[in-house]
Coordinates of C-alpha atoms in Angstrom, one line a residue:
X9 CA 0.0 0.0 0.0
X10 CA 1.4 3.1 -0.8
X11 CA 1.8 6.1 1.9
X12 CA -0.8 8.5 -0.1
X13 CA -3.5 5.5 0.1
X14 CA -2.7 5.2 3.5
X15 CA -2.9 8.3 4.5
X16 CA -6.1 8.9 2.6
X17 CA -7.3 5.7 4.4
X18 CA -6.5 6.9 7.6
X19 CA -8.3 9.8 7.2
X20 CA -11.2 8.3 6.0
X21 CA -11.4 6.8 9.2
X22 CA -11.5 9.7 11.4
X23 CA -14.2 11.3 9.0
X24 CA -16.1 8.5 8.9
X25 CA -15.1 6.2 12.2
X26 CA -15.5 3.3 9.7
X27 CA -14.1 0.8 12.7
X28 CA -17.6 1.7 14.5
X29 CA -19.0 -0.9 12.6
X30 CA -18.3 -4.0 10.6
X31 CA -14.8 -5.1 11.7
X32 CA -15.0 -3.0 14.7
X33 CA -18.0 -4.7 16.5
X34 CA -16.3 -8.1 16.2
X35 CA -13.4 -6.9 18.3
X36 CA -13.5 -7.8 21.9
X37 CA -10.5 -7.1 24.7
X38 CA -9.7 -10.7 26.5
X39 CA -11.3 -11.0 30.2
X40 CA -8.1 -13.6 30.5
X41 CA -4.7 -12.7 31.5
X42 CA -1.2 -13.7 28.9
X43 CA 0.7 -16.5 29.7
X44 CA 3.0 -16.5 32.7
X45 CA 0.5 -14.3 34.5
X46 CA -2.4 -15.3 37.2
X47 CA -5.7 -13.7 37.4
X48 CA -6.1 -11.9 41.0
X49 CA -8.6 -9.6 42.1
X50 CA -9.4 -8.0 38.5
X51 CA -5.3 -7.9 37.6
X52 CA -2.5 -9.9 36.0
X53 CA 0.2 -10.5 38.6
X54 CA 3.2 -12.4 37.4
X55 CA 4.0 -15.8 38.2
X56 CA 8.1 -17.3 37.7
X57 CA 9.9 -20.4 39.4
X58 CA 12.3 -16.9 39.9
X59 CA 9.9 -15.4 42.4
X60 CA 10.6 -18.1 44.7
X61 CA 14.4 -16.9 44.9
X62 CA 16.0 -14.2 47.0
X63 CA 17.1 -11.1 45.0
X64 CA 20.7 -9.9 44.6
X65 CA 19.6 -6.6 46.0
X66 CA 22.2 -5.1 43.5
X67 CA 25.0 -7.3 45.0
X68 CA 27.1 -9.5 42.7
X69 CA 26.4 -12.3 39.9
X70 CA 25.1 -14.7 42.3
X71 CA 24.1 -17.8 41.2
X72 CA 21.9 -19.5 38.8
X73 CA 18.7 -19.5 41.1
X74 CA 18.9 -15.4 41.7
X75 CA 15.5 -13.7 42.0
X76 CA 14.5 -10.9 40.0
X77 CA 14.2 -7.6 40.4
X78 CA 11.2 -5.3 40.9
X79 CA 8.9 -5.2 38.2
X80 CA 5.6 -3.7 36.8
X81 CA 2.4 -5.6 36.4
X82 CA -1.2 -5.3 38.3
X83 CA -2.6 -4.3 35.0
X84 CA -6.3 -5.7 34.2
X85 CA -6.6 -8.0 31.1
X86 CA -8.7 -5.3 29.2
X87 CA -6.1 -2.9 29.6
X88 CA -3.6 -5.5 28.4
X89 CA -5.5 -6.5 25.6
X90 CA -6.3 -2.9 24.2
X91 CA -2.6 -2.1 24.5
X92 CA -1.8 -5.2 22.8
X93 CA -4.2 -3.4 19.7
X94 CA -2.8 0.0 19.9
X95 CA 0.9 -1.8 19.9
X96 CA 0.3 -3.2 16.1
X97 CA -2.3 0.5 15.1
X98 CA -0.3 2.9 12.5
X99 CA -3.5 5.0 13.6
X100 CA -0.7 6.2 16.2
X101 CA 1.4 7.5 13.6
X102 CA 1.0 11.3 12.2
X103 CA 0.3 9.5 8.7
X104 CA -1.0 5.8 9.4
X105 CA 2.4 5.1 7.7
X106 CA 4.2 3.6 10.7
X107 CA 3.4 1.5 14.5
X108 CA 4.7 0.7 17.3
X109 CA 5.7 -2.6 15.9
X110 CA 7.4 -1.3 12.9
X111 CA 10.4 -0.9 15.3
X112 CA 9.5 -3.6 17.6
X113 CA 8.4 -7.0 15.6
X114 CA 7.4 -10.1 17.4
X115 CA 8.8 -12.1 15.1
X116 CA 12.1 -10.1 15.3
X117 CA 12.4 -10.3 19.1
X118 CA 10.5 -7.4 19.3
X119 CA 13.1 -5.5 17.6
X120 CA 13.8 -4.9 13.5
X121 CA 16.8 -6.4 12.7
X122 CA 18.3 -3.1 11.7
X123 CA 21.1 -1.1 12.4
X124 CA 18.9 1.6 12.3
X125 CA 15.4 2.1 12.6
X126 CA 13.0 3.3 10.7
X127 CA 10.0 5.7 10.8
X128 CA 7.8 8.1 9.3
X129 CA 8.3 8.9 5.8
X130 CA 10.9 6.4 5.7
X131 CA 13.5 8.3 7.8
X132 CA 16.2 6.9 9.2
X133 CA 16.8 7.0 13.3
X134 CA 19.8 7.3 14.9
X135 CA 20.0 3.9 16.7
X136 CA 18.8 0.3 16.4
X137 CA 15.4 -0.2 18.6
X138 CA 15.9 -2.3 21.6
X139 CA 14.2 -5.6 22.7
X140 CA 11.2 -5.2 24.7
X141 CA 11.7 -8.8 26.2
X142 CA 11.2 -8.4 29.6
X143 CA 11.3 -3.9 29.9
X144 CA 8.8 -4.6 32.9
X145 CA 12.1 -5.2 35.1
X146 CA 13.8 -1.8 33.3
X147 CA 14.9 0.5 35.6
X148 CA 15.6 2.9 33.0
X149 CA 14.7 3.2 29.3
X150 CA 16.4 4.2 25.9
X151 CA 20.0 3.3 25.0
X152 CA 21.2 6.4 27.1
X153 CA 19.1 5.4 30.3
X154 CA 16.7 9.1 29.6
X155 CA 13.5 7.4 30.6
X156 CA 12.5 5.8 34.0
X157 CA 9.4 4.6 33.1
X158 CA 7.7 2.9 30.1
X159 CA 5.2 5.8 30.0
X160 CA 7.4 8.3 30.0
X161 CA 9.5 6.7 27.1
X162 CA 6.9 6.1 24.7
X163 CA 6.3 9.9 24.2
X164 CA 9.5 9.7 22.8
X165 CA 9.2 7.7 19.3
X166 CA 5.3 8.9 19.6
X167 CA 6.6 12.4 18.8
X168 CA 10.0 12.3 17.4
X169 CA 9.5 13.9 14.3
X170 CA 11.6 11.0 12.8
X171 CA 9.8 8.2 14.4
X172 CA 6.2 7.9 14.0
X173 CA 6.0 12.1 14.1
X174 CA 2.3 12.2 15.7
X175 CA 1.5 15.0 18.6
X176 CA -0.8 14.4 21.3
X177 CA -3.4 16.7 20.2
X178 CA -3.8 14.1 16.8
X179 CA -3.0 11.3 19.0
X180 CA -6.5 12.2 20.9
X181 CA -8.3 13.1 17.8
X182 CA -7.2 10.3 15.6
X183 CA -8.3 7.5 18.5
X184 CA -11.9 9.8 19.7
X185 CA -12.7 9.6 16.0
X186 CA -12.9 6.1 16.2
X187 CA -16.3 4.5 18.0
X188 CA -14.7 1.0 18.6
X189 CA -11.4 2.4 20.4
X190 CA -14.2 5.0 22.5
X191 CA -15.7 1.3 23.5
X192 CA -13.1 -0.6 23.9
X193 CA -11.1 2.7 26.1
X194 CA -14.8 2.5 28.6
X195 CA -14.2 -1.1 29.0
X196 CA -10.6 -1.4 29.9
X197 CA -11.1 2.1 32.3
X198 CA -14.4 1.9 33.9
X199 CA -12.9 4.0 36.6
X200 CA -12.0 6.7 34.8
X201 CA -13.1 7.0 31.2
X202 CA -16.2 9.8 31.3
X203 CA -17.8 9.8 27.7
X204 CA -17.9 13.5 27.9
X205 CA -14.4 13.7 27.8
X206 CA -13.4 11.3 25.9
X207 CA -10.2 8.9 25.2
X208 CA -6.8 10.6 28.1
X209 CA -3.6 10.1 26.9
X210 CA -2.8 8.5 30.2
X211 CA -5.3 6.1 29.4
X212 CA -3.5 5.4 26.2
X213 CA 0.5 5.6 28.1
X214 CA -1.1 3.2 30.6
X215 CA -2.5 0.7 28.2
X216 CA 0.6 0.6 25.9
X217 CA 2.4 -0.2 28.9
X218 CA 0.6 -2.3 30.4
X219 CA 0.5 -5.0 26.8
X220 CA 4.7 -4.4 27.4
X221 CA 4.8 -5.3 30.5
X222 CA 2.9 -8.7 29.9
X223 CA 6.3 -9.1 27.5
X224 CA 8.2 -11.4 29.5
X225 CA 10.5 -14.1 28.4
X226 CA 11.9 -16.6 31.3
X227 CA 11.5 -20.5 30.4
X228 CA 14.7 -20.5 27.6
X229 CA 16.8 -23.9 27.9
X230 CA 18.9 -22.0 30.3
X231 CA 16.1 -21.4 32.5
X232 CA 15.0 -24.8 32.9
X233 CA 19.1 -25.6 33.5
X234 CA 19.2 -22.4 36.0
X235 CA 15.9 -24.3 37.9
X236 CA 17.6 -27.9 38.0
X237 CA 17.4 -29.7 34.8
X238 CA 20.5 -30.7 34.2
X239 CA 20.3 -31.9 30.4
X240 CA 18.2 -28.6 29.2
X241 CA 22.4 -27.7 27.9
X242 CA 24.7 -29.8 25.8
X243 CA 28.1 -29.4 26.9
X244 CA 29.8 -27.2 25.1
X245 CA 26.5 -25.0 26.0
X246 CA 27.5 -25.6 29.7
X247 CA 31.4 -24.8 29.0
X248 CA 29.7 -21.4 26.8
X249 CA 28.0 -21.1 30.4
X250 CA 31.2 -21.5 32.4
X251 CA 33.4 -18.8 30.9
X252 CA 30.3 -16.5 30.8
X253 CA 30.1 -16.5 34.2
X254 CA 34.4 -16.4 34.8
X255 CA 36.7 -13.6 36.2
X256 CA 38.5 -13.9 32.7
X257 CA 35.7 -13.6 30.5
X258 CA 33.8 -11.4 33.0
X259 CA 30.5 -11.2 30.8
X260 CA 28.1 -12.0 33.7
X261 CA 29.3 -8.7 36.0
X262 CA 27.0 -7.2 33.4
X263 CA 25.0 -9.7 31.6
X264 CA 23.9 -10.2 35.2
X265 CA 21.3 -13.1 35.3
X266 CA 18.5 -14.0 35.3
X267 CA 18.0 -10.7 33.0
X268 CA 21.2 -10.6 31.6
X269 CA 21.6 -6.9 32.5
X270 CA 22.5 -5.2 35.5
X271 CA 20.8 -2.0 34.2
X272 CA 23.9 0.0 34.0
X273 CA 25.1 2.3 31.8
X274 CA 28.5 1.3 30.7
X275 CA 31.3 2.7 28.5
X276 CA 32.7 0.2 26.7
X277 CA 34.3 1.9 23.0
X278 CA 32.3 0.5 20.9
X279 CA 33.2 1.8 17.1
X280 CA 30.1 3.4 15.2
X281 CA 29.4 1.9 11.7
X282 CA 31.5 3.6 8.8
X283 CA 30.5 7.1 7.9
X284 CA 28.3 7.6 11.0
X285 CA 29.4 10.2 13.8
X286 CA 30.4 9.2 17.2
X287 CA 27.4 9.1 19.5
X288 CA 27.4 10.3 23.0
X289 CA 25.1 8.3 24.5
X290 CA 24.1 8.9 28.1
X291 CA 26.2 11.8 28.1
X292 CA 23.0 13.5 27.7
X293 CA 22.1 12.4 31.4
X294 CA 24.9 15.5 32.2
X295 CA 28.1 13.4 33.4
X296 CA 30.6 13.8 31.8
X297 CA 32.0 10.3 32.6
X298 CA 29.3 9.0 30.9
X299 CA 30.4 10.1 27.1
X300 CA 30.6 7.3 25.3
X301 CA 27.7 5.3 27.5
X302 CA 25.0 3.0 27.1
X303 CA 23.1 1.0 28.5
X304 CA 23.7 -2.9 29.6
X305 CA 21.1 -4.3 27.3
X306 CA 19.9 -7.5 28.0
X307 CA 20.8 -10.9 26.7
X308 CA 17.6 -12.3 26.5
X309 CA 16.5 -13.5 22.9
X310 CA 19.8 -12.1 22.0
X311 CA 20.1 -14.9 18.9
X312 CA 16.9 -13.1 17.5
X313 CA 17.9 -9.4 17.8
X314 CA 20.9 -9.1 15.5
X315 CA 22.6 -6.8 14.4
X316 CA 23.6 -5.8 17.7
X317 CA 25.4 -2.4 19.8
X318 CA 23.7 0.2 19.8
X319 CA 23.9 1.0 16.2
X320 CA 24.3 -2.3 14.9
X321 CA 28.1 -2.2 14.3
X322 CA 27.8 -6.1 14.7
X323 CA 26.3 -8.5 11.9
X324 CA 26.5 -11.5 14.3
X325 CA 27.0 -12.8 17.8
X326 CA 30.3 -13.6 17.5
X327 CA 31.7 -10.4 15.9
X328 CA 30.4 -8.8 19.0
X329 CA 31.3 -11.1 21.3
X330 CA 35.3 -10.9 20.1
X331 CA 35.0 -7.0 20.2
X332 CA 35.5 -7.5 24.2
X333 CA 38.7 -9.7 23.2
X334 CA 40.5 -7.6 21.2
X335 CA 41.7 -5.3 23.8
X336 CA 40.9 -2.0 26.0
X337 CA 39.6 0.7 24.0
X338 CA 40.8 -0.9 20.8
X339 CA 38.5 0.7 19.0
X340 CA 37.7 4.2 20.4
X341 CA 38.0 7.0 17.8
X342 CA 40.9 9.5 17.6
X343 CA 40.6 12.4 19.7
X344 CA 38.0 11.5 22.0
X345 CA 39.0 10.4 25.6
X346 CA 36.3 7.6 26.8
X347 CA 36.1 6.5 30.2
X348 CA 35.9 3.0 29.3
X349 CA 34.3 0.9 32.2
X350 CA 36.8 -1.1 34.3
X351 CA 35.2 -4.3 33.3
X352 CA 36.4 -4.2 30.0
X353 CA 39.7 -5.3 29.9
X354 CA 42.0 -8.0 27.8
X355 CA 40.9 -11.2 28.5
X356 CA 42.6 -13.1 25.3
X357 CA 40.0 -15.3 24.7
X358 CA 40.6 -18.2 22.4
X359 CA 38.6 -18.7 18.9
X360 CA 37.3 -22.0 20.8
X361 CA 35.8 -19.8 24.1
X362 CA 34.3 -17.3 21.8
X363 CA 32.4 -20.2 19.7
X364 CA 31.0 -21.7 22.9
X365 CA 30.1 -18.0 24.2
X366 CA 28.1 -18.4 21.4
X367 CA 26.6 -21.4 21.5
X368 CA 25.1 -20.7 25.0
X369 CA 24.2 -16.8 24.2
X370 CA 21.8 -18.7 22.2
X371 CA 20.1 -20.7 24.8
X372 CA 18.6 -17.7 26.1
X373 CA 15.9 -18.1 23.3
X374 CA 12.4 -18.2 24.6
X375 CA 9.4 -17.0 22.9
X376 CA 6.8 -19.1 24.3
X377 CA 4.6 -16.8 25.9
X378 CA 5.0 -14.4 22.4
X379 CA 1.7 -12.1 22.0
X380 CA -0.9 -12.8 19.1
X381 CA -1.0 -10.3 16.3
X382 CA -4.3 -8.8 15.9
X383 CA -6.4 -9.7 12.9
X384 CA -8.3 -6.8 12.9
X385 CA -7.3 -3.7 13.8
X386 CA -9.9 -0.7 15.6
X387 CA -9.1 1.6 12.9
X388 CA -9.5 -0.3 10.2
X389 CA -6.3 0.4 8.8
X390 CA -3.8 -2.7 7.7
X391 CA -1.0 -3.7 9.7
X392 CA 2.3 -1.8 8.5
X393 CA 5.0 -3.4 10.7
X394 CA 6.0 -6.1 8.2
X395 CA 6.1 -4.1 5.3
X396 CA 6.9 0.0 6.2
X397 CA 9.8 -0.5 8.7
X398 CA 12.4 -1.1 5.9
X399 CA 13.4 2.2 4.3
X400 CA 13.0 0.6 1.0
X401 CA 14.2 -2.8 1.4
X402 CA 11.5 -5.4 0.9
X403 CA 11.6 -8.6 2.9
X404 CA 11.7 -11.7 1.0
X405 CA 8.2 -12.7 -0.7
X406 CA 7.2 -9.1 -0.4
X407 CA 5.6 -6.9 -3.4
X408 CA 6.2 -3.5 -4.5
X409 CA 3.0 -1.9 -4.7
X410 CA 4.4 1.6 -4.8

């Protein structure tokens, strides 16, 4: 579909709230919590063999059967469901062009499998989008650690003129122009939707969050190792396991399990892809030290989320995983001075230990619990994250209908 139809289609359905009827009035938000989570009094509360294991409390690796950390849920099914809809909707986007899942593809482990995303108009971000595997344990949000909470960090790509380039004031207006979302908003906020009023965009920040907080990815072949099932590894997996977790290798003082981050930022020199400029990172959090800096991003689905750093300097797992080989700072560009994090260090790792890093990295692989697409949207409009997040490049089996 090209971006004139569908921006003619999307507005056609604010003019004529066309998901009011027909498709719309078959939709209807699930009364049953995701997978992994327990009905209890009207919410989803989590439920993990992890839960039944003392936390770190920000101390150390620990060992395999370390709880977790806090994390978000308490959210009702409704509101899980609807934010499950307005996830896959390009209705969010200024031109219906673009949605939340163009960056963040289920099938892509909820990434895009770019170096660099893409949004509105085809524009190209800064950045690779991050996994959001598992972001209700994130302390902090964005690969510069700017956002502390999931709300707060959505209004970024929301608004970003590069991103999905929509402003709150269209935001309202596109979703009160549709009857079905007015419906299915009352049902999943009977405390506080007033008809009068209309659709909040806290209501909207609250449901989005609450779908990608249901997000959570735990029962990987590691896990069931981690809990006591000894054969869930082969053995070089085991031995990929062992030097993770070594003084040499060093990769679990920030790959810290069971999330496989400790939610640091971290300065670590890694080289920007050919041609781009160096990015500061979480130097925009105002330290200094922190030029340079991103943050710890989890291994979790890692096998799925290639390429990988933050701007997808690396094609594979094992290219990034022999960056932390190669030496201190190896790679940090002329003239600038990084603080480079005293983890990373010289740890001469063989062509052998890198290969089995490898080989357990991608035991960490667990999609079970992996959220339905929707069908049918509210809007009416056609999913776009399978065919608009590309910047031109057309996945294989795909049509140019341009």
């Amino acid at each position: 579909m090209s971006r004139v139809l569908r921006q003619a289609l999307a507005l056609c359905v604010l003019c004529l709230g066309v998901a009011g009827a027909g498709a719309g009035e078959r939709i209807r938000l699930n009364t049953d919590c995701p997978p992994g989570f327990e009905l209890s009094a009207g919410h989803c509360e989590l439920r993990s063999l992890y839960q039944r294991y003392a936390s770190l409390q920000d101390a150390g690796v620990g060992g395999l059967k370390t709880g977790l950390p806090d994390y978000r849920d308490g959210f009702s099914p409704r509101q899980i469901d609807l934010g499950r809809y307005l996830f896959f909707d390009p209705l969010l986007s200024a031109d219906g062009d673009v949605s939340c899942a163009s960056c963040h593809q289920p099938d892509r482990g909820f990434a895009d499998g770019r170096g660099r995303s893409v949004g509105h108009d085809g524009q190209l971000g800064t950045r690779s989008a991050p996994s959001l595997w598992n972001v209700a344990f994130q302390q902090r949000l964005f690969w510069d650690a700017r956002s502390g909470s999931l709300e707060q960090q959505m209004q970024g790509p929301l608004y970003d003129p590069v991103e999905m380039a929509n402003t709150p004031a269209q935001l309202l207006a596109s979703l009160n122009g549709v009857d079905t979302y007015r419906r299915l908003f009352a049902e999943a906020f009977p405390d506080s939707y007033e008809p009068a009023q209309g659709i909040t965009l806290e209501q909207i920040y609250r449901a989005i969050a609450a779908f990608e907080s249901s997000l959570v990815s735990l029962n990987s072949r590691y896990d069931q190792y981690a809990h006591g099932y000894a054969d869930a590894l082969t053995a070089r997996e085991k031995e990929g396991l062992n030097i993770f977790r070594s003084f040499v290798a060093r990769c679990a003082e920030c790959h810290t399990p069971p999330l496989f981050t400790n939610q640091q930022v971290a300065v670590i020199g890694t080289p920007e892809p050919e041609g781009m400029a160096f990015d500061p990172g979480a130097e925009v959090l105002g330290e200094s030290s922190q030029r340079g800096g991103f943050k710890v991003p989890s291994l979790r689905n890692i096998a799925l989320t290639a390429p990988y750093m933050h701007s997808g300097r690396f094609a594979t797992l094992r290219e990034a995983a022999e960056f932390y080989t190669l030496g201190r700072g190896h790679a940090v560009p002329e003239g600038e001075e990084l603080k480079i994090h005293w983890h990373i260090w010289e740890p001469q790792l063989s062509d052998s230990e890198l290969d089995r890093l490898v080989d357990f990295m991608n035991t960490l692989t667990d999609e079970r619990f992996k959220p339905r697409e929707p069908a049918l949207l509210p809007s009416g409009l056609a999913p776009a994250h399978r065919t608009t997040a590309r910047g031109g490049e057309l996945a294989s089996g795909e049509q140019n209908n341009e």
